[in-house]
Each structure stands twice: as C-alpha cells, then as structure tokens.
C-alpha cells in the first residue's frame, strides 16, 4: 500500500459501500486510521504473548487486560479522532509487549515467528509498518471477512466490558477469550469452517459480556423502570452528556447537584433516565435532541458544555461554536478537546466543565413534551401477564425487534416509514440509538402497553433476548424462532456487530439487517450467513412488511 493511504470498512457508512481509502466518511483522517491499524497490530502482539504465558500457567497482569480492552474500544467507529492519543496507546503497547516477550524468554518459552512479535517497535518505522499491517494484510477475501467480523465483534465486547469494569465487574474468561482470539488471528491458519465456529463463539462471549454489563448497571443503579423523559429544557445553564458510560453520568450528577447547573442526556445516554438511582436528582432535566449524527446542529443550540463518554463523536465543522465546549473521556478523543481522566478510584472531576457551564446560556428549546422508555427485562417481565394475555387474545399479533444504531444516511428514513406503516396490533421492541427514527411518532398503545418498548442502550439488546427467552418458556415453545417475533435490525458500528453475533449465538434466525449489509462480508461469507442463519437485507417498506408477515 502507498503511504498516506488507508483502508477501513468496519462501519455501515463506509465509502461507496466498499471501503474508505483516502479519508473516513466518518471524518477519520488517513493518519488516524493507520495508527489505529498499528495499535491493533501491537495489541495482537501483546495478545500472542499473553496467550502463550497463560498456556504455560503464568498469571497475566490486570494492566495488560485493561490495555487490550481500551485499545479495541478506542478504534471503534467515531470514538477517537486524535492521533496523539492513539500513538500514546501504541507506545504503551510496545512497552507491554517487550515486557511480556522478556517474561517468555526468561522462561524459555518459544515465541512464534510472526511480525506482531518480531517488529522492532522503532518509532522511525511507525508509518511504514502501519501501512502494511491493516485489514488488507490478509489477501484472501473470505478469510479477511471472517477475521474482521470477529475483530469487530471483539471491539463490541471490549466496549461493553469497559463500562462493566468501571463499575467493579469483570470476568477473566472474557479477557482470556479476547486475547486468545487475537493471537489466533495473528498466528494460525485455519479452515473457513473453523473461523465460522470462532464467529459463533465470539457471539457467545458477546452474550456473556452484555449479561455482565446488565448486571453491573442494574446492581449499581437499580432496574430500569417505565419513565417519562422530558425533551424540553429549563431556564438554567446545562451540561450535555452523551455516550454509554453510566459511571460517568453518576459522577456528573453528584458533582452538579446544588450548583445551579442542570444535566441533560444526548443520544445513547437517554436510558440513564430510566434508572432509579438517577431519578432522584431534580437537576437531571431530560434528553436534549436526537441521535449522534444530529450533533452539529443540536450542540450549537445547546449552548453549554458537552461531555463524550463513548462514541459517537461527529467532528465539528470548522466554524462550530461548540468545539471549545467539547470534553472527551475514556476511549474517546478529539484533537484540541480537553480529556477528562479518571482518578485512582475511577472517579472523574468535572469541576472545569461545571465552571464553564455556569458562564453559558441555558439551552435553546428545540422540542417539547415527553418520551416513554424503561422497558428492560425486569420491567417487561413485571408486565408479563398483560403481554401474554395480549398475545393470547390476538390484541398483539407480533413483536418487531427494531434495535440497533442510527446513522446519517438518507436511506434510514426507511425505519421511520417502516415503524409508521406497521399494523396497529404490533409492538416494536427496541434498544440503541436506532429508536430515534421512530420514538417520537404517535404510535399509541395496545391495552396500555406502548407500541414502542425501549429497553435502553444498544447493550440492552441483551434485555430483548431475555424477554424473548422468557416468552418462549411461558408459551412452552422448544424454539425461540417459533415466537411471534420478527427482527429488523439497523446497524452502524461494531457494537451492533456483537449484538448481531450474540443473537445468532442464541439461535435467533431470519434477522433482517439494514440499511445495507456490511461491506466486510464477502459474497461467500454472506452466503454462509444466509444459508445457516437466514440473515437477509431489507428492500422497501411494503415488500418487507409482506415478507415479514406484517401486512395490515
Ligand atoms: Fe470509513 Fe466507517 Fe472506517 Fe470511518 S469507521 S473510516 S466511515 S469505514
Ligand atoms: Fe448509536 Fe453510535 Fe451504535 Fe449504542 S451511539 S448504538 S451508533
């Protein structure tokens, strides 16, 4: 590959539906993309070493696990645009890798002859190395497809684990799996069928990671409950917090209490309102705006500081007034934005953000009213009798899972039209930012059950699986696919990839995935997914309603 070129095809908005080669459609520079390739390369090297150490009964330091999780998360779409912060991770990885290789050599353990291990790590070779260790290093299209599918699944697992770990929950078997899998990718040649098995194993681990995060969130903050969330504003200055990290919003709510500064959620942080532990804060006003891609207009009118706890960041335009008001944390980064680090206890100090907010105007009102959510598994199962009666009486004909991501492409209007056109005896089950395509439509209710049940963030898709498995039990079915549930899922980035793999691992079939199928699925791999799991794309609303048995 020529220098200054890049190749990335990990998200749904990839250029021309094939791959970004000059600059990311997301705004990622080619330099950032290459340093991310280098970071993943170093992370594979670290993993080859830890896998060998574990195979020889040696304990691996927790710091190494943290490095791998953070490295994977920081390369997720729209998480980090800051070359310096990626390079810092690369340098840390090189140090860790050398220490681990020394440990192996001291114990006379043979290290495999792969470039991930033999690369000198010399700074002068960063650019050159970065341009040969990316996605295209694998020449076989099908193997590349399967390996990247697995890596994107691992990125999703890492993201969900990081949130759980920040709340004191962890599972060594997940770290072992991630590192073993990265080592396998770096060192092993396997048949296509074995890579397909590893894809499914990744899905199983995704279920485990989402279950752990669900446990972490609900143990720390209570079970989400039915909640009306205000979408208007107060007359006080506010701080807008986006992303998925609940530990961060807890710190922010505590530190803003009594300061005269209000707190609002944006995008994927909306479900924080559903947790009992956060409801007690009277200055936790509501949700401002919509999903991530509306940032450029909504952050202008918000007027106050914005804290990113995770993806998705949209690079602000050159004349954006809010760039100085942007703060990043955790795996996120943006050049010129202040990064808020956690202290030794994992807490963050928001005093600078709060001081800035005090000098800002209150947000401009862009919407008024309320939206309803909080239908995670505990709440839905509390309504189980009502739900089951609805199905038995025929009042509820089908559930339609429309979870996943939102994105900026015009063809996502499909999801608004699809939700709107669904017959009135259907209920939408959702999670993730995909909901913003239809959560403000007046879709009504069925016997008091809203027709859009929002379980929460994309990771709360786990809740939807728990609900499905419970319904299977209640109806005495032997197969989850016999339930009156259809799946029309929207994807954008790699967390949606692990949600999809988790559903496949749970045996869910006939999932429709849109608005387009991933560019990283080769024709042959797509064929495997179609034949074994009935995965399909979408077409137009009318035909899809018909093919999913949803006509009026
Ligand atoms: Fe392109 Fe998506 Fe990769 Fe960004 S994350 S560079 S848009 S494929
Ligand atoms: Fe949205 Fe980025 Fe994926 Fe957590 S915030 S679902 S796109």
Coordinates of C-alpha atoms and ligand atoms in Angstrom, one line a residue:
X1 CA 0.0 0.0 0.0
X2 CA 1.2 3.5 -0.8
X3 CA 2.0 5.8 2.1
X4 CA -0.8 8.1 3.2
X5 CA -3.5 5.7 2.1
X6 CA -5.8 3.9 4.4
X7 CA -8.3 1.2 4.3
X8 CA -11.3 0.9 6.6
X9 CA -14.6 -0.9 6.0
X10 CA -15.8 -1.5 9.5
X11 CA -19.0 0.6 9.6
X12 CA -22.2 0.8 7.6
X13 CA -21.3 4.2 6.1
X14 CA -18.1 3.1 4.5
X15 CA -17.3 4.9 1.3
X16 CA -19.1 3.6 -1.8
X17 CA -20.2 0.6 0.3
X18 CA -16.7 -0.9 -0.2
X19 CA -14.2 0.9 2.0
X20 CA -12.8 4.3 2.9
X21 CA -9.4 4.7 1.2
X22 CA -8.5 8.4 1.4
X23 CA -10.3 9.7 4.4
X24 CA -13.1 8.2 6.5
X25 CA -16.6 9.2 5.7
X26 CA -16.9 9.5 9.5
X27 CA -14.2 12.2 9.4
X28 CA -11.3 9.9 10.4
X29 CA -8.1 11.1 8.9
X30 CA -5.9 8.6 7.0
X31 CA -3.2 9.1 9.6
X32 CA -5.5 8.2 12.4
X33 CA -6.7 5.2 10.5
X34 CA -3.2 3.9 10.0
X35 CA -2.2 4.5 13.7
X36 CA -5.3 2.5 14.6
X37 CA -4.1 -0.3 12.4
X38 CA -0.7 -0.1 14.1
X39 CA -2.4 -0.1 17.5
X40 CA -4.4 -3.2 16.6
X41 CA -1.2 -4.8 15.3
X42 CA 0.6 -4.1 18.6
X43 CA -2.4 -5.4 20.5
X44 CA -2.3 -8.6 18.6
X45 CA 1.4 -8.9 19.5
X46 CA 0.6 -8.3 23.2
X47 CA -2.1 -11.0 22.9
X48 CA 0.2 -13.6 21.3
X49 CA 2.5 -13.2 24.3
X50 CA -0.3 -13.3 27.0
X51 CA -1.9 -16.3 25.4
X52 CA 1.4 -18.1 25.5
X53 CA 2.0 -17.1 29.1
X54 CA -1.4 -18.4 30.1
X55 CA -0.9 -21.6 28.2
X56 CA 2.2 -22.0 30.4
X57 CA 0.2 -21.4 33.6
X58 CA 1.5 -17.9 34.1
X59 CA -0.7 -15.2 35.5
X60 CA -1.2 -12.1 33.3
X61 CA -1.2 -8.7 34.9
X62 CA -4.5 -6.9 35.0
X63 CA -2.9 -3.8 33.4
X64 CA -2.5 -5.8 30.2
X65 CA -6.2 -6.7 30.2
X66 CA -7.0 -3.1 30.6
X67 CA -4.7 -2.1 27.8
X68 CA -6.3 -4.6 25.3
X69 CA -9.9 -3.5 26.2
X70 CA -9.1 0.2 25.8
X71 CA -7.1 -0.4 22.6
X72 CA -10.0 -2.2 21.0
X73 CA -12.6 0.3 22.2
X74 CA -10.6 3.3 21.0
X75 CA -10.6 2.0 17.4
X76 CA -14.4 1.7 17.3
X77 CA -16.1 4.0 14.7
X78 CA -16.5 7.6 15.9
X79 CA -14.7 7.0 19.3
X80 CA -11.4 8.6 18.8
X81 CA -10.1 11.1 16.2
X82 CA -6.9 12.1 18.0
X83 CA -3.6 10.8 16.5
X84 CA -1.7 11.7 19.6
X85 CA -3.9 9.7 21.9
X86 CA -3.8 6.7 19.6
X87 CA 0.0 6.9 19.3
X88 CA 0.3 7.1 23.1
X89 CA -1.6 3.8 23.2
X90 CA 0.8 2.3 20.6
X91 CA 3.8 3.3 22.6
X92 CA 2.3 1.8 25.8
X93 CA 1.6 -1.4 23.9
X94 CA 5.1 -1.6 22.6
X95 CA 6.5 -1.4 26.2
X96 CA 4.0 -4.0 27.4
X97 CA 4.8 -6.3 24.5
X98 CA 8.6 -6.1 25.3
X99 CA 8.0 -6.9 29.0
X100 CA 5.8 -9.9 28.0
X101 CA 8.4 -11.1 25.5
X102 CA 11.1 -10.9 28.1
X103 CA 8.9 -12.9 30.5
X104 CA 8.5 -15.6 27.8
X105 CA 12.2 -15.7 27.0
X106 CA 13.2 -15.8 30.7
X107 CA 11.0 -18.9 31.0
X108 CA 12.4 -20.5 27.8
X109 CA 9.0 -20.4 26.1
X110 CA 9.4 -20.2 22.3
X111 CA 7.8 -17.2 20.7
X112 CA 6.2 -17.7 17.3
X113 CA 7.8 -16.1 14.3
X114 CA 5.2 -13.5 13.4
X115 CA 5.7 -9.9 12.6
X116 CA 3.4 -8.9 15.6
X117 CA 6.2 -10.2 17.8
X118 CA 9.3 -9.5 15.7
X119 CA 8.6 -5.9 14.8
X120 CA 11.2 -3.7 16.4
X121 CA 8.7 -1.1 17.6
X122 CA 11.1 1.6 16.4
X123 CA 9.3 4.9 16.1
X124 CA 11.0 5.7 12.8
X125 CA 9.2 2.7 11.3
X126 CA 5.7 3.5 12.6
X127 CA 4.3 4.9 9.3
X128 CA 5.8 2.2 7.1
X129 CA 4.7 -0.6 9.4
X130 CA 1.2 0.9 9.8
X131 CA 0.7 0.8 6.1
X132 CA 1.3 -3.0 5.8
X133 CA -0.4 -4.4 8.9
X134 CA -4.0 -3.2 8.4
X135 CA -7.1 -5.1 7.1
X136 CA -5.7 -5.7 3.6
X137 CA -2.7 -7.7 5.0
X138 CA -4.9 -10.7 4.6
X139 CA -5.1 -11.4 0.9
X140 CA -7.8 -14.0 0.9
X141 CA -11.2 -12.2 0.7
X142 CA -13.1 -14.8 2.7
X143 CA -10.6 -15.1 5.5
X144 CA -10.3 -11.3 5.7
X145 CA -14.0 -11.1 6.0
X146 CA -14.2 -13.7 8.8
X147 CA -11.3 -12.3 10.7
X148 CA -12.6 -8.8 10.6
X149 CA -16.1 -9.9 11.5
X150 CA -14.5 -11.5 14.6
X151 CA -12.4 -8.4 15.4
X152 CA -15.4 -6.1 15.1
X153 CA -17.3 -8.4 17.5
X154 CA -14.3 -8.2 19.9
X155 CA -14.4 -4.4 19.7
X156 CA -18.1 -4.5 20.8
X157 CA -17.3 -6.9 23.6
X158 CA -14.5 -4.7 24.8
X159 CA -16.7 -1.6 24.8
X160 CA -19.3 -3.3 26.9
X161 CA -16.7 -4.8 29.2
X162 CA -15.1 -1.4 29.8
X163 CA -18.4 0.0 31.2
X164 CA -18.9 -3.0 33.5
X165 CA -15.3 -2.9 34.6
X166 CA -15.6 0.7 35.6
X167 CA -18.4 -0.4 37.9
X168 CA -16.2 -3.1 39.5
X169 CA -17.5 -6.1 37.5
X170 CA -15.1 -8.2 35.5
X171 CA -14.8 -11.7 34.0
X172 CA -11.4 -13.2 33.4
X173 CA -12.8 -15.7 30.9
X174 CA -13.7 -12.7 28.6
X175 CA -10.2 -11.3 28.7
X176 CA -8.7 -14.7 28.0
X177 CA -11.1 -15.2 25.1
X178 CA -10.3 -11.8 23.5
X179 CA -6.6 -12.3 23.8
X180 CA -6.6 -15.9 22.6
X181 CA -8.7 -14.9 19.6
X182 CA -6.4 -12.0 18.7
X183 CA -3.5 -14.4 19.0
X184 CA -5.2 -17.0 16.8
X185 CA -5.8 -14.3 14.2
X186 CA -2.1 -13.4 14.3
X187 CA -0.6 -16.8 14.3
X188 CA -3.0 -19.5 13.0
X189 CA -4.1 -20.8 9.6
X190 CA -7.5 -22.4 9.9
X191 CA -10.1 -23.7 7.5
X192 CA -13.1 -21.4 6.8
X193 CA -15.4 -23.7 8.9
X194 CA -13.2 -23.1 12.0
X195 CA -13.3 -19.4 11.5
X196 CA -17.1 -19.6 11.3
X197 CA -17.1 -21.5 14.6
X198 CA -15.0 -18.8 16.1
X199 CA -17.5 -16.2 14.9
X200 CA -20.2 -18.0 16.8
X201 CA -18.0 -18.4 19.9
X202 CA -17.5 -14.6 19.7
X203 CA -21.3 -14.3 19.8
X204 CA -21.5 -16.5 22.9
X205 CA -18.9 -14.3 24.6
X206 CA -20.9 -11.2 23.5
X207 CA -23.9 -12.6 25.4
X208 CA -21.7 -13.1 28.4
X209 CA -20.3 -9.5 28.2
X210 CA -23.8 -8.0 27.8
X211 CA -25.1 -10.0 30.7
X212 CA -22.2 -8.8 32.8
X213 CA -22.9 -5.2 31.9
X214 CA -26.6 -5.6 32.6
X215 CA -25.7 -7.0 36.0
X216 CA -23.2 -4.2 36.6
X217 CA -25.7 -1.4 35.6
X218 CA -28.7 -2.9 37.5
X219 CA -26.7 -3.8 40.6
X220 CA -25.3 -0.3 40.7
X221 CA -28.3 1.8 39.7
X222 CA -31.4 -0.4 40.1
X223 CA -33.6 -1.9 37.4
X224 CA -34.8 0.4 34.7
X225 CA -38.5 1.2 35.1
X226 CA -41.2 2.9 33.0
X227 CA -40.2 6.5 32.8
X228 CA -41.5 9.6 31.0
X229 CA -38.5 11.6 29.9
X230 CA -38.8 15.3 29.3
X231 CA -37.5 16.5 25.9
X232 CA -37.8 20.2 26.7
X233 CA -35.4 22.5 28.7
X234 CA -35.2 24.5 31.9
X235 CA -34.0 28.1 32.1
X236 CA -30.7 27.3 33.8
X237 CA -27.4 26.5 32.0
X238 CA -26.8 22.8 31.4
X239 CA -24.2 20.2 30.7
X240 CA -25.0 17.7 27.9
X241 CA -23.6 14.1 28.4
X242 CA -23.6 11.6 25.6
X243 CA -22.4 8.0 25.1
X244 CA -23.0 4.9 27.1
X245 CA -21.0 5.1 30.4
X246 CA -23.3 5.2 33.4
X247 CA -20.4 5.6 35.9
X248 CA -19.6 8.9 34.3
X249 CA -23.1 10.3 34.5
X250 CA -23.3 9.3 38.2
X251 CA -20.2 11.3 38.9
X252 CA -21.5 14.2 36.9
X253 CA -25.0 14.2 38.6
X254 CA -23.4 14.1 42.0
X255 CA -21.0 16.9 41.3
X256 CA -23.5 19.2 39.7
X257 CA -26.1 18.9 42.5
X258 CA -26.8 22.2 44.1
X259 CA -24.5 24.1 41.7
X260 CA -27.3 25.7 39.6
X261 CA -26.2 23.7 36.6
X262 CA -28.6 21.2 35.0
X263 CA -27.8 17.9 33.3
X264 CA -29.2 16.6 30.0
X265 CA -28.6 13.4 28.1
X266 CA -27.9 13.2 24.4
X267 CA -28.2 10.1 22.1
X268 CA -27.3 6.8 23.8
X269 CA -27.3 8.4 27.3
X270 CA -31.1 8.8 27.2
X271 CA -31.7 5.5 29.0
X272 CA -29.9 6.8 32.1
X273 CA -33.2 8.4 32.9
X274 CA -34.8 5.0 33.4
X275 CA -32.6 4.1 36.4
X276 CA -34.0 4.6 39.9
X277 CA -30.6 5.8 41.2
X278 CA -30.5 8.8 38.8
X279 CA -34.2 9.8 39.1
X280 CA -33.7 11.3 42.5
X281 CA -31.7 14.2 41.0
X282 CA -34.1 17.1 40.4
X283 CA -31.5 18.9 38.2
X284 CA -31.4 15.9 35.8
X285 CA -33.8 17.6 33.4
X286 CA -34.3 15.5 30.4
X287 CA -33.0 14.4 27.0
X288 CA -31.9 17.1 24.5
X289 CA -32.1 16.3 20.8
X290 CA -31.7 13.1 19.0
X291 CA -29.1 10.5 18.0
X292 CA -25.4 11.1 17.4
X293 CA -25.4 12.4 13.8
X294 CA -27.5 15.5 14.8
X295 CA -24.7 16.8 16.9
X296 CA -23.7 19.7 14.6
X297 CA -27.0 21.5 14.9
X298 CA -28.1 20.3 18.4
X299 CA -24.8 21.1 20.1
X300 CA -24.9 24.7 18.7
X301 CA -28.3 25.3 20.2
X302 CA -27.5 23.5 23.5
X303 CA -25.2 26.4 24.4
X304 CA -23.4 24.6 27.3
X305 CA -20.5 22.1 27.6
X306 CA -20.8 18.6 26.1
X307 CA -19.1 15.5 27.7
X308 CA -18.5 12.5 25.5
X309 CA -18.2 9.3 27.5
X310 CA -18.0 7.0 24.4
X311 CA -18.7 7.1 20.7
X312 CA -20.3 8.5 18.6
X313 CA -18.4 11.8 18.0
X314 CA -19.1 13.8 14.8
X315 CA -16.1 16.0 14.1
X316 CA -17.4 19.6 14.5
X317 CA -17.3 21.7 11.4
X318 CA -14.6 24.4 11.1
X319 CA -16.9 27.2 12.2
X320 CA -18.6 25.3 15.0
X321 CA -19.1 27.4 18.1
X322 CA -19.1 24.5 20.5
X323 CA -15.7 23.0 19.8
X324 CA -14.3 24.7 22.9
X325 CA -17.2 23.3 24.9
X326 CA -16.4 19.6 24.0
X327 CA -14.8 17.3 26.6
X328 CA -13.8 13.7 26.0
X329 CA -13.2 10.8 28.4
X330 CA -12.4 7.1 28.4
X331 CA -11.6 5.7 25.0
X332 CA -12.8 8.8 23.2
X333 CA -10.6 11.6 21.9
X334 CA -10.7 14.6 19.6
X335 CA -7.7 16.9 18.8
X336 CA -7.9 20.1 20.8
X337 CA -10.6 18.8 23.2
X338 CA -9.9 18.6 26.9
X339 CA -9.8 14.9 28.0
X340 CA -11.1 14.1 31.5
X341 CA -9.1 11.3 33.1
X342 CA -10.4 9.1 35.9
X343 CA -8.5 9.3 39.2
X344 CA -7.2 6.3 41.0
X345 CA -10.6 5.4 42.3
X346 CA -12.1 5.6 38.9
X347 CA -13.9 8.9 39.5
X348 CA -13.7 11.9 37.3
X349 CA -13.5 15.6 38.3
X350 CA -16.0 17.7 36.3
X351 CA -15.2 21.0 38.1
X352 CA -13.9 22.6 34.9
X353 CA -16.9 21.5 33.0
X354 CA -19.2 22.8 35.7
X355 CA -17.4 26.2 35.9
X356 CA -17.7 26.5 32.1
X357 CA -21.4 25.7 32.2
X358 CA -22.0 28.5 34.8
X359 CA -20.9 31.0 32.2
X360 CA -23.1 29.6 29.4
X361 CA -26.6 30.4 28.4
X362 CA -29.4 28.0 29.1
X363 CA -30.2 25.6 26.1
X364 CA -32.4 26.8 23.3
X365 CA -35.6 24.8 23.3
X366 CA -35.8 22.6 20.2
X367 CA -38.6 20.2 21.3
X368 CA -41.2 19.9 24.0
X369 CA -43.1 17.1 25.5
X370 CA -42.1 13.6 26.7
X371 CA -41.0 10.3 25.5
X372 CA -41.5 7.0 27.3
X373 CA -38.9 4.3 28.0
X374 CA -37.5 1.9 30.6
X375 CA -38.7 -1.4 29.2
X376 CA -35.7 -3.5 30.1
X377 CA -36.2 -7.2 31.0
X378 CA -37.2 -6.6 34.6
X379 CA -39.9 -4.1 33.8
X380 CA -41.3 -6.1 30.8
X381 CA -41.4 -9.3 32.9
X382 CA -43.3 -7.4 35.6
X383 CA -45.9 -6.8 32.8
X384 CA -45.6 -10.4 31.6
X385 CA -49.2 -11.3 32.4
X386 CA -50.5 -8.3 30.4
X387 CA -48.2 -9.1 27.5
X388 CA -49.1 -12.8 27.4
X389 CA -52.8 -12.0 27.6
X390 CA -52.4 -9.6 24.7
X391 CA -50.7 -12.3 22.6
X392 CA -53.3 -14.9 23.6
X393 CA -56.3 -12.7 22.8
X394 CA -54.8 -11.7 19.5
X395 CA -54.6 -8.0 20.5
X396 CA -50.8 -8.3 20.0
X397 CA -50.1 -10.1 16.7
X398 CA -46.4 -9.7 16.6
X399 CA -43.3 -8.1 18.2
X400 CA -40.9 -6.4 15.9
X401 CA -37.3 -6.0 17.1
X402 CA -36.0 -2.8 15.6
X403 CA -33.0 -2.4 17.8
X404 CA -29.5 -1.2 16.8
X405 CA -27.9 2.0 15.6
X406 CA -28.9 5.2 13.8
X407 CA -26.9 6.8 11.1
X408 CA -27.0 9.9 8.9
X409 CA -27.7 8.3 5.5
X410 CA -31.0 9.2 3.9
X411 CA -32.0 5.6 3.3
X412 CA -32.5 5.3 7.1
X413 CA -35.8 7.1 6.6
X414 CA -36.9 3.5 5.8
X415 CA -37.0 2.8 9.6
X416 CA -39.4 5.7 10.3
X417 CA -41.6 4.7 7.4
X418 CA -41.5 1.0 8.4
X419 CA -42.4 1.8 12.1
X420 CA -45.2 4.1 10.9
X421 CA -46.6 1.5 8.5
X422 CA -46.6 -1.4 11.0
X423 CA -50.1 -2.6 11.7
X424 CA -51.6 -1.4 15.0
X425 CA -51.5 -4.8 16.5
X426 CA -47.7 -5.0 16.6
X427 CA -45.3 -3.8 19.2
X428 CA -41.8 -2.5 18.5
X429 CA -39.0 -3.7 20.8
X430 CA -36.0 -1.5 20.6
X431 CA -32.6 -0.6 22.1
X432 CA -29.8 1.5 20.9
X433 CA -29.9 4.8 19.1
X434 CA -31.9 3.3 16.2
X435 CA -35.0 4.3 18.2
X436 CA -34.7 8.0 17.4
X437 CA -36.1 7.1 13.9
X438 CA -39.5 6.4 15.4
X439 CA -39.6 7.2 19.2
X440 CA -41.4 10.5 18.7
X441 CA -44.1 9.2 16.4
X442 CA -47.5 8.9 17.9
X443 CA -47.8 5.1 17.6
X444 CA -50.2 4.7 20.5
X445 CA -50.5 1.7 22.8
X446 CA -52.2 -1.7 23.0
X447 CA -54.3 -2.0 26.1
X448 CA -51.9 0.3 28.0
X449 CA -48.7 -1.2 26.6
X450 CA -46.9 1.4 24.4
X451 CA -46.3 0.3 20.9
X452 CA -42.6 1.2 21.2
X453 CA -40.9 -0.5 24.1
X454 CA -37.4 1.0 24.6
X455 CA -35.2 -1.3 26.7
X456 CA -32.3 1.2 26.7
X457 CA -28.9 1.4 25.1
X458 CA -27.5 -1.0 22.4
X459 CA -26.1 -3.2 25.1
X460 CA -29.6 -3.6 26.5
X461 CA -30.4 -5.6 23.4
X462 CA -29.5 -8.3 26.0
X463 CA -32.8 -7.4 27.7
X464 CA -34.6 -8.1 24.4
X465 CA -33.0 -11.6 24.3
X466 CA -34.0 -12.2 27.9
X467 CA -37.6 -11.2 27.2
X468 CA -37.7 -13.5 24.1
X469 CA -36.3 -16.4 26.1
X470 CA -38.9 -15.8 28.9
X471 CA -41.7 -15.7 26.4
X472 CA -40.5 -18.9 24.8
X473 CA -40.7 -20.5 28.3
X474 CA -44.2 -19.0 29.1
X475 CA -45.6 -20.2 25.8
X476 CA -43.9 -23.7 26.2
X477 CA -42.1 -23.5 22.9
X478 CA -39.0 -25.5 22.1
X479 CA -37.5 -22.9 19.7
X480 CA -37.1 -19.2 20.1
X481 CA -37.9 -18.8 16.4
X482 CA -41.4 -20.1 17.0
X483 CA -42.3 -16.9 18.9
X484 CA -44.3 -14.2 17.2
X485 CA -41.2 -12.0 16.9
X486 CA -39.5 -10.7 13.8
X487 CA -36.2 -8.9 13.6
X488 CA -35.5 -5.9 11.5
X489 CA -32.3 -4.5 12.9
X490 CA -30.3 -1.4 11.9
X491 CA -26.6 -1.4 12.3
X492 CA -23.9 1.2 12.0
X493 CA -20.8 0.4 14.1
X494 CA -19.1 -2.5 15.8
X495 CA -21.3 -2.7 18.9
X496 CA -24.1 -3.6 16.6
X497 CA -21.9 -6.4 15.2
X498 CA -21.6 -8.0 18.6
X499 CA -25.3 -7.6 19.2
X500 CA -25.9 -9.4 15.9
X501 CA -23.4 -12.2 16.7
X502 CA -24.9 -12.6 20.2
X503 CA -28.4 -13.1 18.7
X504 CA -27.0 -15.7 16.2
X505 CA -25.3 -17.5 19.1
X506 CA -28.7 -17.5 21.0
X507 CA -30.2 -19.3 18.0
X508 CA -32.2 -16.4 16.5
X509 CA -32.8 -16.9 12.8
X510 CA -34.1 -14.8 9.9
X511 CA -32.7 -11.5 11.1
X512 CA -33.1 -8.6 8.6
X513 CA -30.1 -6.3 8.7
X514 CA -30.0 -2.9 7.2
X515 CA -29.9 -0.4 5.8
X516 CA -27.2 -2.2 3.8
X517 CA -25.3 -5.4 4.6
X518 CA -21.7 -4.9 5.9
X519 CA -19.0 -4.3 3.3
X520 CA -16.7 -6.6 5.2
X521 CA -18.9 -9.6 4.5
X522 CA -17.5 -11.2 1.4
X523 CA -20.1 -12.8 -1.0
X524 CA -19.1 -16.3 0.3
X525 CA -19.4 -15.3 3.9
X526 CA -22.7 -13.7 3.2
X527 CA -23.8 -16.9 1.6
X528 CA -22.9 -18.9 4.8
X529 CA -24.9 -16.4 6.9
X530 CA -27.9 -16.6 4.6
X531 CA -27.9 -20.4 4.4
X532 CA -27.2 -21.1 8.1
X533 CA -29.0 -18.2 9.8
X534 CA -31.4 -16.8 7.3
X535 CA -29.8 -13.4 7.5
X536 CA -31.2 -11.0 5.0
X537 CA -31.1 -7.4 4.0
X538 CA -34.0 -5.0 3.6
X539 CA -35.8 -3.7 0.4
X540 CA -38.7 -1.4 0.6
X541 CA -41.2 -1.0 3.4
X542 CA -44.1 -2.6 1.6
X543 CA -42.3 -5.6 0.4
X544 CA -40.6 -6.1 3.8
X545 CA -43.9 -5.8 5.7
X546 CA -45.3 -8.5 3.4
X547 CA -42.2 -10.8 3.6
X548 CA -42.2 -10.5 7.4
X549 CA -45.9 -11.3 7.7
X550 CA -46.8 -7.9 8.9
X551 CA -49.4 -6.7 6.4
X552 CA -52.5 -5.0 7.7
Ligands
LIG1 FE1 -15.0 4.7 6.8 FE2 -16.6 3.8 8.7 FE3 -14.0 3.3 8.8 FE4 -15.0 5.7 9.3 S1 -15.3 3.9 10.5 S2 -13.2 5.2 8.1 S3 -16.6 5.8 7.8 S4 -15.5 2.5 7.3
LIG2 FE1 -25.5 4.6 18.4 FE2 -23.0 5.3 17.9 FE3 -24.5 2.4 17.5 FE4 -25.0 2.3 21.1 S1 -24.3 5.9 19.5 S2 -25.9 2.5 19.2 S3 -24.4 4.3 16.6

